[in-house]
Coordinates of C-alpha atoms in Angstrom, one line a residue:
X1 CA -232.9 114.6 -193.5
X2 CA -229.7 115.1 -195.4
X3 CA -229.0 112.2 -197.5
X4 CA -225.1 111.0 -197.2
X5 CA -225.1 108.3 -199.4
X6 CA -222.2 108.8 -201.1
X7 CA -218.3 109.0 -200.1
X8 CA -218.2 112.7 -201.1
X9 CA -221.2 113.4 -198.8
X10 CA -220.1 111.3 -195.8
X11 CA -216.4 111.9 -195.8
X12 CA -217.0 115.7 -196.5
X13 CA -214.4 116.5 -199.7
X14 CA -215.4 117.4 -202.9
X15 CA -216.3 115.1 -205.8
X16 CA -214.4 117.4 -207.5
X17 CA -211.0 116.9 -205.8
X18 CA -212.4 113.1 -206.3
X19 CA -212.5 113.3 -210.0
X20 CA -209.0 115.2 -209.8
X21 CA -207.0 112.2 -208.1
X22 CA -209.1 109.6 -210.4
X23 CA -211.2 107.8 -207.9
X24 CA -214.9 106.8 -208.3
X25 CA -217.4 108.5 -206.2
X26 CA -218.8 105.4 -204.8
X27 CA -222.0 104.5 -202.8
X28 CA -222.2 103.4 -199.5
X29 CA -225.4 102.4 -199.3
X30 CA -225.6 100.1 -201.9
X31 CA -222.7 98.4 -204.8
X32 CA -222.8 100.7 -207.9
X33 CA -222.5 98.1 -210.9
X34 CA -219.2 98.7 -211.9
X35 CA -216.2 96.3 -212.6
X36 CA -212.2 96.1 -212.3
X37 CA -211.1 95.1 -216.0
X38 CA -207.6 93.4 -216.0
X39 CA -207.4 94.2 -219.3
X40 CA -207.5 98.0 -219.0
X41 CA -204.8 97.2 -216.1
X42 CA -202.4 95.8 -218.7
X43 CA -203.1 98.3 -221.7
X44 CA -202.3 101.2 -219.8
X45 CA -199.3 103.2 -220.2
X46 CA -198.8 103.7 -216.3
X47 CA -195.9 102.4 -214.9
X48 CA -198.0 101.4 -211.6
X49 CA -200.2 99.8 -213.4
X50 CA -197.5 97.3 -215.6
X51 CA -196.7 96.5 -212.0
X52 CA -200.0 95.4 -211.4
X53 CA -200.2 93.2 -214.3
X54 CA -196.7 91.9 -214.0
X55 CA -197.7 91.0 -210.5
X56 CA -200.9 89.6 -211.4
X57 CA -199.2 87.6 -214.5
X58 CA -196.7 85.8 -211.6
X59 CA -199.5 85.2 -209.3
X60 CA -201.5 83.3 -211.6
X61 CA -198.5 81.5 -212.7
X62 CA -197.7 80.5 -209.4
X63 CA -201.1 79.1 -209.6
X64 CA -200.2 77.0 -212.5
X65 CA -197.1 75.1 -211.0
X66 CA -199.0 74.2 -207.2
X67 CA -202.1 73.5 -208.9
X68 CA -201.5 69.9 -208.2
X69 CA -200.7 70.5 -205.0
X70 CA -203.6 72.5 -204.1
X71 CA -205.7 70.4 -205.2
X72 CA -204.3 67.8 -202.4
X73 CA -204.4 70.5 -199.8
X74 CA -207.8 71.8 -198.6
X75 CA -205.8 73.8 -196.6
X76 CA -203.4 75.3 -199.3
X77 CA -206.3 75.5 -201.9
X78 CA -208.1 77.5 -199.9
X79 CA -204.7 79.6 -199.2
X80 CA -204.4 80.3 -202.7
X81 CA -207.3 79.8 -204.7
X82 CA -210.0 81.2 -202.9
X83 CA -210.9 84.7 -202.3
X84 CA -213.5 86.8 -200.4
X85 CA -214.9 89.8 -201.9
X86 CA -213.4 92.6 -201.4
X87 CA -217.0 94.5 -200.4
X88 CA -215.0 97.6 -199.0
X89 CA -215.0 99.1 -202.9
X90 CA -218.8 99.0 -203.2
X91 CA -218.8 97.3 -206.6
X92 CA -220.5 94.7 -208.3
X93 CA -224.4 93.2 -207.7
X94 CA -225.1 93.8 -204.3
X95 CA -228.1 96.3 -203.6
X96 CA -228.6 98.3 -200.5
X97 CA -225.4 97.0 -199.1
X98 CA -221.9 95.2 -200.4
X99 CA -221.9 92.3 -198.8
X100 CA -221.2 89.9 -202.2
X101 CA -219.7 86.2 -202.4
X102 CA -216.8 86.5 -204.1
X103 CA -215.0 84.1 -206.3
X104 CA -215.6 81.3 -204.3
X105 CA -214.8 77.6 -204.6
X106 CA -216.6 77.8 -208.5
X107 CA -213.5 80.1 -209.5
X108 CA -210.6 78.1 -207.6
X109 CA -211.8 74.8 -209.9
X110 CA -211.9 76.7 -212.9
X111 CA -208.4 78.0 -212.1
X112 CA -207.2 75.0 -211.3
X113 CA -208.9 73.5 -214.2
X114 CA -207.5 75.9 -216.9
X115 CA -204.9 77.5 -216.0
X116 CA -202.1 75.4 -218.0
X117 CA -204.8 76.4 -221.2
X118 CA -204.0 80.0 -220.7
X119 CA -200.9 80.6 -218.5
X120 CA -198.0 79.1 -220.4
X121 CA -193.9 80.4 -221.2
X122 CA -194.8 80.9 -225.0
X123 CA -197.6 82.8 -224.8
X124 CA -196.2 87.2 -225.2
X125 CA -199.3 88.3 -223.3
X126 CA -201.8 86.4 -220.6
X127 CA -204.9 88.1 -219.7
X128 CA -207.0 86.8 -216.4
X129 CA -210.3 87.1 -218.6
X130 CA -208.9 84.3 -220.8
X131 CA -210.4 82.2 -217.9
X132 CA -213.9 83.5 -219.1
X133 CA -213.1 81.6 -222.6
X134 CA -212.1 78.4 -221.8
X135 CA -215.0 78.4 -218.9
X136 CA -218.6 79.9 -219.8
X137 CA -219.8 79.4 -216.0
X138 CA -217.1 82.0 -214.9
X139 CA -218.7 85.5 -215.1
X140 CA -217.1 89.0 -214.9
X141 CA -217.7 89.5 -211.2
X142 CA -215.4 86.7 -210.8
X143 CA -212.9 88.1 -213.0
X144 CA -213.5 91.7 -211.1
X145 CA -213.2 90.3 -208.0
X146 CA -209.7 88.1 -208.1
X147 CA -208.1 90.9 -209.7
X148 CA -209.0 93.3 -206.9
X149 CA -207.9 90.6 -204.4
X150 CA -204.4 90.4 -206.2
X151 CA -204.0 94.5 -206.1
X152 CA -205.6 95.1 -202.9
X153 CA -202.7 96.9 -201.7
X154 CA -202.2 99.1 -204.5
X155 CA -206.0 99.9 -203.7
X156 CA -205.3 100.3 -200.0
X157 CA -202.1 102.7 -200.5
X158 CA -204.3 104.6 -202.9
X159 CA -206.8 105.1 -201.0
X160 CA -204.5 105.8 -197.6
X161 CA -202.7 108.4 -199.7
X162 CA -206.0 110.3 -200.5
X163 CA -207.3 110.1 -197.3
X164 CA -204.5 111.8 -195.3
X165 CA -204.4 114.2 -198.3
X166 CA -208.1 115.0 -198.3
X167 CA -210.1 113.9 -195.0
X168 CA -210.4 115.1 -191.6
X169 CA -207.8 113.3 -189.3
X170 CA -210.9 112.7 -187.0
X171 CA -213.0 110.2 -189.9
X172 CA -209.5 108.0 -190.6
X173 CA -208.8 105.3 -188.6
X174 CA -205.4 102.3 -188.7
X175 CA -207.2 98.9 -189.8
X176 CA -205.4 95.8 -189.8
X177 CA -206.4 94.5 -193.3
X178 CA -205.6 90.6 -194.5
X179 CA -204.5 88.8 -197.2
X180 CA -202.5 92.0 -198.7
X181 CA -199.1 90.8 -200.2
X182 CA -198.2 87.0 -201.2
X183 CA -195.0 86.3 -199.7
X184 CA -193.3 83.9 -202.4
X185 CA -191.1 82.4 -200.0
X186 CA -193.2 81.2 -197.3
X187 CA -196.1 81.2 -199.7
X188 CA -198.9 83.0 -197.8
X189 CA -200.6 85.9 -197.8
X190 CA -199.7 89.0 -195.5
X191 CA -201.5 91.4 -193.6
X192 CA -200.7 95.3 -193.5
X193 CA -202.0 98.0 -191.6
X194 CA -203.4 101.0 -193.5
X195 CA -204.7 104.3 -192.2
X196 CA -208.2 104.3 -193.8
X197 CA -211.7 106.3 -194.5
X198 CA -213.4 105.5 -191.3
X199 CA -217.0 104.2 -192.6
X200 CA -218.8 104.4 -188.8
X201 CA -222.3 102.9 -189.4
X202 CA -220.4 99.8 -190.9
X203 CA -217.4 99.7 -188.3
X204 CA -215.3 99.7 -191.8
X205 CA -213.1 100.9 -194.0
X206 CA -214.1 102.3 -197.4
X207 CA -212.2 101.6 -200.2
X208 CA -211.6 103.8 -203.3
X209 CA -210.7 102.8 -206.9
X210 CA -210.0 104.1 -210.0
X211 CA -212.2 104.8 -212.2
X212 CA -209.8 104.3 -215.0
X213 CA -209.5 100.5 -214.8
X214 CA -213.6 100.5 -214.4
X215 CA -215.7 99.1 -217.0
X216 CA -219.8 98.5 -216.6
X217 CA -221.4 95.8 -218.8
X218 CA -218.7 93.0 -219.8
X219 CA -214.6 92.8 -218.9
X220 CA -213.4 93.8 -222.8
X221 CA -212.6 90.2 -223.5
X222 CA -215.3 88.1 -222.9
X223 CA -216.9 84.9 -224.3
X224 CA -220.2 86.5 -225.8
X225 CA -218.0 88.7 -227.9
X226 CA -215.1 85.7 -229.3
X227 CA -218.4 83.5 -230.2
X228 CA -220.5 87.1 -232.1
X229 CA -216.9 87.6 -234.0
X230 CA -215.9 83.8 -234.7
X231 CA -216.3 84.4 -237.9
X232 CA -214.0 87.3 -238.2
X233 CA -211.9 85.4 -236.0
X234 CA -211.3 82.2 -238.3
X235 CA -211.0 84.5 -241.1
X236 CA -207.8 86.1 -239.8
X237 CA -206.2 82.3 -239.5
X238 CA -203.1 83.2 -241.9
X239 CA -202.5 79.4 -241.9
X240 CA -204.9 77.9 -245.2
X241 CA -204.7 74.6 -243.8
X242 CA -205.7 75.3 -240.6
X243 CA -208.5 77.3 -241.9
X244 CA -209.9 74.8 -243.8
X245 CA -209.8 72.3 -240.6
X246 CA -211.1 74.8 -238.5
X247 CA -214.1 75.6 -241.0
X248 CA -214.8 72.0 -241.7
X249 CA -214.8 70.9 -238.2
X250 CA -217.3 74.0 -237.4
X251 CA -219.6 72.8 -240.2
X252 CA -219.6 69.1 -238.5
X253 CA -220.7 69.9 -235.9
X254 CA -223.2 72.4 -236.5
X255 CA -225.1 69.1 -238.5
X256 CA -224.6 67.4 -235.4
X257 CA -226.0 69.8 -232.6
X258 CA -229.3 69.0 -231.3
X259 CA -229.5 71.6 -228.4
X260 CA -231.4 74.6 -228.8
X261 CA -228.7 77.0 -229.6
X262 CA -226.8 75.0 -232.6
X263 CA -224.5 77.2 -233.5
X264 CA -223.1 78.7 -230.5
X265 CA -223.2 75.0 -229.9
X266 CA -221.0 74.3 -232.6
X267 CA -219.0 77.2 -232.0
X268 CA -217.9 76.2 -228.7
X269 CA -216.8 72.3 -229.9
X270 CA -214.8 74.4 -232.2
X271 CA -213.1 76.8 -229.5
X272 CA -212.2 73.5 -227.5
X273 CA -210.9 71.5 -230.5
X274 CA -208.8 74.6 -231.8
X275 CA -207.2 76.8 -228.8
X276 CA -205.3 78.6 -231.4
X277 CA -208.7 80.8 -232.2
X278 CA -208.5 81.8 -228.6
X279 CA -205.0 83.3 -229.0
X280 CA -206.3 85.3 -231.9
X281 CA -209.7 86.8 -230.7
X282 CA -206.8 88.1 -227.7
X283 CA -204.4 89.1 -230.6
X284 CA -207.6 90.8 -232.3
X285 CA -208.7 92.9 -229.0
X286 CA -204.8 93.7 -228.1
X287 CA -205.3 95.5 -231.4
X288 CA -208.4 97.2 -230.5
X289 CA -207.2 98.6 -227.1
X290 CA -208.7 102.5 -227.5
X291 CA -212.0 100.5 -227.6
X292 CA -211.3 99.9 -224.2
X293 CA -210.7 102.8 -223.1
X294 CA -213.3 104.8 -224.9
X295 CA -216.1 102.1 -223.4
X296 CA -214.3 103.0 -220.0
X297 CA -215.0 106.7 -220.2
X298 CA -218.1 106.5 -221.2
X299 CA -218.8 103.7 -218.6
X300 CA -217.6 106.3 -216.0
X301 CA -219.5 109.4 -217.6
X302 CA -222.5 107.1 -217.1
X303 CA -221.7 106.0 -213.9
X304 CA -221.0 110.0 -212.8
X305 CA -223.9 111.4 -214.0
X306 CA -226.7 108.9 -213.4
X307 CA -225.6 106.8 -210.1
X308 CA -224.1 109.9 -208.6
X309 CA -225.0 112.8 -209.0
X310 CA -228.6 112.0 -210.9
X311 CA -229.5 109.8 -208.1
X312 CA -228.5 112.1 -205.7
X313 CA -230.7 114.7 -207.2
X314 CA -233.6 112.3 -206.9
X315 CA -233.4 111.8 -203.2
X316 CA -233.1 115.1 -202.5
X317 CA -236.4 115.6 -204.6
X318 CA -238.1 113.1 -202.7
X319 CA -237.1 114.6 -199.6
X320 CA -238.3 117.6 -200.0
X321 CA -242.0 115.5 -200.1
X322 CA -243.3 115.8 -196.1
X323 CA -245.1 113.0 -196.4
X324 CA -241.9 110.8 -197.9
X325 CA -240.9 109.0 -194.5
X326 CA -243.9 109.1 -192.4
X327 CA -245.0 106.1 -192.9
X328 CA -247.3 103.3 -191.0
X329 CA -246.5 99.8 -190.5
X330 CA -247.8 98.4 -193.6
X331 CA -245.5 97.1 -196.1
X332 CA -247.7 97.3 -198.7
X333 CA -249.0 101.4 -198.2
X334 CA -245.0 101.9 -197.7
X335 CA -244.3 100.1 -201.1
X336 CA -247.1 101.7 -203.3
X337 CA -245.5 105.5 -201.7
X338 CA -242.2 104.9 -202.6
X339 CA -243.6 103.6 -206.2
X340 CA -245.8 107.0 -206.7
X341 CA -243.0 109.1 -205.5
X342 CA -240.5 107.3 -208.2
X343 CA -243.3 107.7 -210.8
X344 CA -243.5 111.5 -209.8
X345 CA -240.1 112.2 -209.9
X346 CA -239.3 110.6 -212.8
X347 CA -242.6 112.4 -215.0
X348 CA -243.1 115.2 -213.3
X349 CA -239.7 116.4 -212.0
X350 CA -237.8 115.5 -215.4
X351 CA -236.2 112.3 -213.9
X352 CA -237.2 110.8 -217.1
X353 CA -234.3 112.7 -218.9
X354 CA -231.6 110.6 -216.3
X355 CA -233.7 107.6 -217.7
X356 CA -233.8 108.2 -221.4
X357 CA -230.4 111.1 -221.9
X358 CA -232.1 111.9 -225.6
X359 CA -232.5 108.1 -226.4
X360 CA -229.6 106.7 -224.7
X361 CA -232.0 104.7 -222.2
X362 CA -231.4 102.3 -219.1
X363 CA -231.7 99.1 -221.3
X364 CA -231.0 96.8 -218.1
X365 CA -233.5 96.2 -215.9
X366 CA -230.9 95.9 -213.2
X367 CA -230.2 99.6 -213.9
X368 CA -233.3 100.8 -213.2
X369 CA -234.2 98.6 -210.0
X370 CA -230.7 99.9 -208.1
X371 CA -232.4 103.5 -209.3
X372 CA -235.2 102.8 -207.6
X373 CA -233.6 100.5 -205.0
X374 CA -231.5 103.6 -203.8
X375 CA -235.1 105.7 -203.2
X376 CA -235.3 103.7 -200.0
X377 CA -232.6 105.0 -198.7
X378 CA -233.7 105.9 -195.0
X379 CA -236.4 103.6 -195.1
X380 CA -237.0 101.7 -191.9
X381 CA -238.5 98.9 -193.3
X382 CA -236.7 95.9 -194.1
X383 CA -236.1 96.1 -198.1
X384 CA -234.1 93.0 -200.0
X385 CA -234.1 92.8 -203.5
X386 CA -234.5 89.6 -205.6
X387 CA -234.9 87.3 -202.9
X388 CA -235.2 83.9 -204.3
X389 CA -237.7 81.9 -201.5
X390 CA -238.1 78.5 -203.9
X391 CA -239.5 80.0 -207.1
X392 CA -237.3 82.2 -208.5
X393 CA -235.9 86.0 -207.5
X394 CA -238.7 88.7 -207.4
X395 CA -237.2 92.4 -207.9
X396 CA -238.2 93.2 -204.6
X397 CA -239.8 92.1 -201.0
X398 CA -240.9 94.6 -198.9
X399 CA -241.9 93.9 -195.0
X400 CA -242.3 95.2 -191.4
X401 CA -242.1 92.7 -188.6
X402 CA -243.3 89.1 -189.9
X403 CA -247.1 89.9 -190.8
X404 CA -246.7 92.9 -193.1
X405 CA -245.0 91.9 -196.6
X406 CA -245.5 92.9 -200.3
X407 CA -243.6 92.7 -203.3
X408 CA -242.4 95.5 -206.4
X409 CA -241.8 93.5 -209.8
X410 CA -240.0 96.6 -212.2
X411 CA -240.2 95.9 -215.8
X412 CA -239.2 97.5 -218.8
X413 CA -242.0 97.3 -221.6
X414 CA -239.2 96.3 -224.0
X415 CA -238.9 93.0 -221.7
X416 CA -240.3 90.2 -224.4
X417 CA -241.8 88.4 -221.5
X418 CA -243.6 91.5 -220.3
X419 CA -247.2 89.5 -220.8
X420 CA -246.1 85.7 -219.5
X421 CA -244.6 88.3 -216.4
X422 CA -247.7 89.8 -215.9
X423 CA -250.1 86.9 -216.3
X424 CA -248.2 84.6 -213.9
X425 CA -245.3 85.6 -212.4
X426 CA -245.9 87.7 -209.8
X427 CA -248.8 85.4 -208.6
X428 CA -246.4 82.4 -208.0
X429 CA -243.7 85.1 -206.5
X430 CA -246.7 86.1 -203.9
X431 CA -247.2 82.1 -203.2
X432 CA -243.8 81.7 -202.5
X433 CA -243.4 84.6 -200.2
X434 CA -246.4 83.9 -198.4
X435 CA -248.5 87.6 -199.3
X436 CA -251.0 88.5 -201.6
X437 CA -250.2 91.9 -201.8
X438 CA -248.0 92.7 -204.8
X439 CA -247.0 95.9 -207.4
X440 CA -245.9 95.4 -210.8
X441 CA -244.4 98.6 -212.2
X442 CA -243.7 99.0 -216.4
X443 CA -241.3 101.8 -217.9
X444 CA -241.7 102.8 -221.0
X445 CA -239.2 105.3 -223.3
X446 CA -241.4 105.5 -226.7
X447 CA -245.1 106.3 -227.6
X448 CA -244.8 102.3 -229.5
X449 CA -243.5 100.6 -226.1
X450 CA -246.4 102.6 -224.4
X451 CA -248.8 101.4 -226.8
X452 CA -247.6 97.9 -226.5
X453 CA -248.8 98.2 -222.4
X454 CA -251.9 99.6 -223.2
X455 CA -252.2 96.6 -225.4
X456 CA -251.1 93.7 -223.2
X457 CA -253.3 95.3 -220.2
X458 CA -256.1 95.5 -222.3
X459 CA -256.2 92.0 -223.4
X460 CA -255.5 90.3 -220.1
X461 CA -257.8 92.7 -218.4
X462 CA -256.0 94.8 -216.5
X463 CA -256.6 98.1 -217.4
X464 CA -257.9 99.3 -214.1
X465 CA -255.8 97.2 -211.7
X466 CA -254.4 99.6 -208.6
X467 CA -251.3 96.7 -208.6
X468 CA -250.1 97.9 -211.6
X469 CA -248.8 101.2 -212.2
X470 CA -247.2 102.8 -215.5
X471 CA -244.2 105.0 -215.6
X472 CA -243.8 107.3 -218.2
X473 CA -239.9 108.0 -219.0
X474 CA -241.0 109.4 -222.5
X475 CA -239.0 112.5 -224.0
X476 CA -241.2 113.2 -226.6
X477 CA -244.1 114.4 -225.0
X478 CA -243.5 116.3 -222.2
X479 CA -243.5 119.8 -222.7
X480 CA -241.3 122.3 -221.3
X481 CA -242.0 124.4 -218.8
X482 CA -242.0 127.9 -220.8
X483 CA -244.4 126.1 -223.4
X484 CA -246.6 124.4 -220.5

């Protein structure tokens, strides 16, 4: 079977002409792990894209002055606070599918809570990710997914413009999409109507982005990186005074923390006392803006070569196996295939070198489960990944009908918990999911992380288990084919 995973393959264009007009290839089978970054919205040169900042900038501070207002209102809170998802991109956490949350209520209180903090007349620039600073609950899906609410019809007109340039008249359709444009005066959203990629099997539109407002890991301004430069941070306080307040105060109450992280505890008494160290960490990464973009393009090389066309490469490889989907109905027999198969590929059909690009590696574990998440593609048995039945997410629970389950736990060997994982996690993850049956799957990239395996399986006596199976992703010792 042809696989037609991915917008170029359904939809019938080139990616190509895709990479020409600046749009991400996307999945739609599952959410690639990618990110809309307000901040490479507002560094950009574009005049579009000002507009979308300027937009964004008097959205949020419309936000500011009915805060009080909202937050009397269920009716208007829920107006203008809170946001679904916008799963038609296929971004963000959602595997084999894009049917994510959102920024639900979570995000509307944090809003509400902050937004005098970082949405005020005397500030020269306001970035939505300050809202990650202030609040360390709010994470960059949050951030991603409010700012592709508030230029959804940028995203639509984008997309409607390719799609009448590029596909077949026959695979558009007109959808009548909500919550579009805020109307200032009467102070709710609008609908439009679009003529849109036609996604049949999900009686849906599909939504493209650009790639060049994309980032992977973190939104460029982020929390983990103001508390890893703090230092840096107070050091560029001009003000003596107010250096030697804020370096005092920090030293207080790094005597006084008691948790089990005291100076990031310290750290953030210190961020809430002074707010002026916010507006310098921003001033600091304003400064740093072709970061930014060079972590965007290599975030989208990444993204290109290994999720598309790498991954498509892999499926077509396991096609090509005539024993790939027969299957019979038990879960576990289906699970251990698709495991072998992966294993295969990835030692024997140089996958390992989409794993480990000369020792550039997936260092995520997430990264390598949506890899081997998207081998299922065609499966007919029912595949969810990390579902969390009372004890905790497992990577994967696989099951036909109600009888027939098992479970895949992936690992990296570099995990530090690899041994605690293997001595009692998976048991308690089979308890919970009521089966017994259960594969735990290790990567390793170096001959030392392979050693370290050996080591752990050895000592807990599980050398010769069938339940767990090693995968090799080493580049150093397999040989080429004109030397084998």
């Amino acid at each position: 079977m042809a696989s037609k995973i991915y917008f170029s393959d359904y939809f019938q264009v080139s990616e190509d002409v895709l990479d020409a007009y600046g749009a991400l290839n996307i999945c739609l089978v599952s959410d690639l792990p990618a990110f809309v970054d307000p901040f490479l919205i507002f560094q950009s040169e574009k005049a579009e894209y000002q507009e979308l900042h300027d937009s964004m900038i008097r959205y949020l501070a419309f936000l500011r002055d009915h805060t009080e207002i909202a937050r009397r209102n269920k009716g208007l809170r829920k107006e203008w606070f809170i946001f679904r998802e916008v799963k038609q991109n296929w971004l963000g956490f959602t595997f084999m599918g894009n049917g994510g949350n959102g920024p639900g209520e979570k995000f509307a209180n944090s809003l509400m809570d902050n937004l005098s903090i970082f949405v005020s007349s005397e500030k020269d620039a306001i970035h939505l990710e300050q809202i990650r600073l202030v609040d360390d609950g709010v994470g960059r899906d949050g951030v991603s997914d409010f700012a592709t609410n508030i230029i959804k019809k940028y995203l639509l007109e984008y997309t409607q413009e390719f799609g009448r340039r590029h596909i077949s008249q026959d695979k558009l359709k007109i959808f009548r999409v909500d919550r579009v444009e805020f109307d200032y005066e009467t102070r709710v959203w609008r609908p439009g109507l679009y003529e849109l990629p036609y996604f049949e099997p999900r009686d849906d539109y599909a939504l493209l982005t650009p790639t060049d407002i994309l980032l992977l890991d973190e939104t460029f301004i982020n929390r983990k990186d103001l508390t890893r430069k703090f230092d840096v941070i107070v050091r560029a306080c001009e003000d003596e005074t107010l250096r030697g307040k804020i370096n005092e105060y920090f030293k207080q109450k790094l005597m006084e923390a008691r948790g089990e992280y005291p100076r990031y505890e310290a750290i953030s008494a210190t961020l809430l006392r002074f707010p002026v160290l916010h507006d310098l960490y921003l001033q600091m990464k304003e400064r740093e803006a072709e970061e930014a973009l060079t972590r965007n393009a290599d975030d989208v090389d990444f993204l290109r070569t290994l999720f598309v066309s790498q991954v498509r490469k892999a499926i077509d490889q396991l096609e090509r196996d005539t024993d790939f989907y027969a299957h019979s109905p038990d879960s576990y027999v289906e699970a251990r295939k698709r495991v072998l198969a992966f294993k295969r590929y990835i030692e024997d059909q140089d996958g390992y070198k989409l794993l480990n690009r000369k020792g550039k590696t997936f260092s995520r574990e997430e990264d390598v489960q949506l890899f081997f998440g998207l081998v299922w593609y065609g499966t007919t048995f029912d595949v969810n990944r990390e579902p969390n039945n009372g004890r905790g997410p497992v990577d994967f629970k696989v099951s036909f009908g109600r009888t027939s389950k098992a479970l895949v736990e992936l690992k990296l060997a570099s995990n530090s918990h690899l041994r605690q994982n293997l001595l009692n996690q998976v048991s308690i993850y089979e308890k919970a999911n009521e089966t017994q049956k259960s594969i735990k799957v290790i990567l390793f990239y170096t001959e030392e992380q392979q050693a370290k395996v050996h080591t752990i399986l050895a000592e807990l006596k599980m050398r010769d288990d069938p339940s767990v199976i090693l995968i090799d992703a080493r580049r150093d010792n397999k040989p080429s084919a004109s030397k084998a």
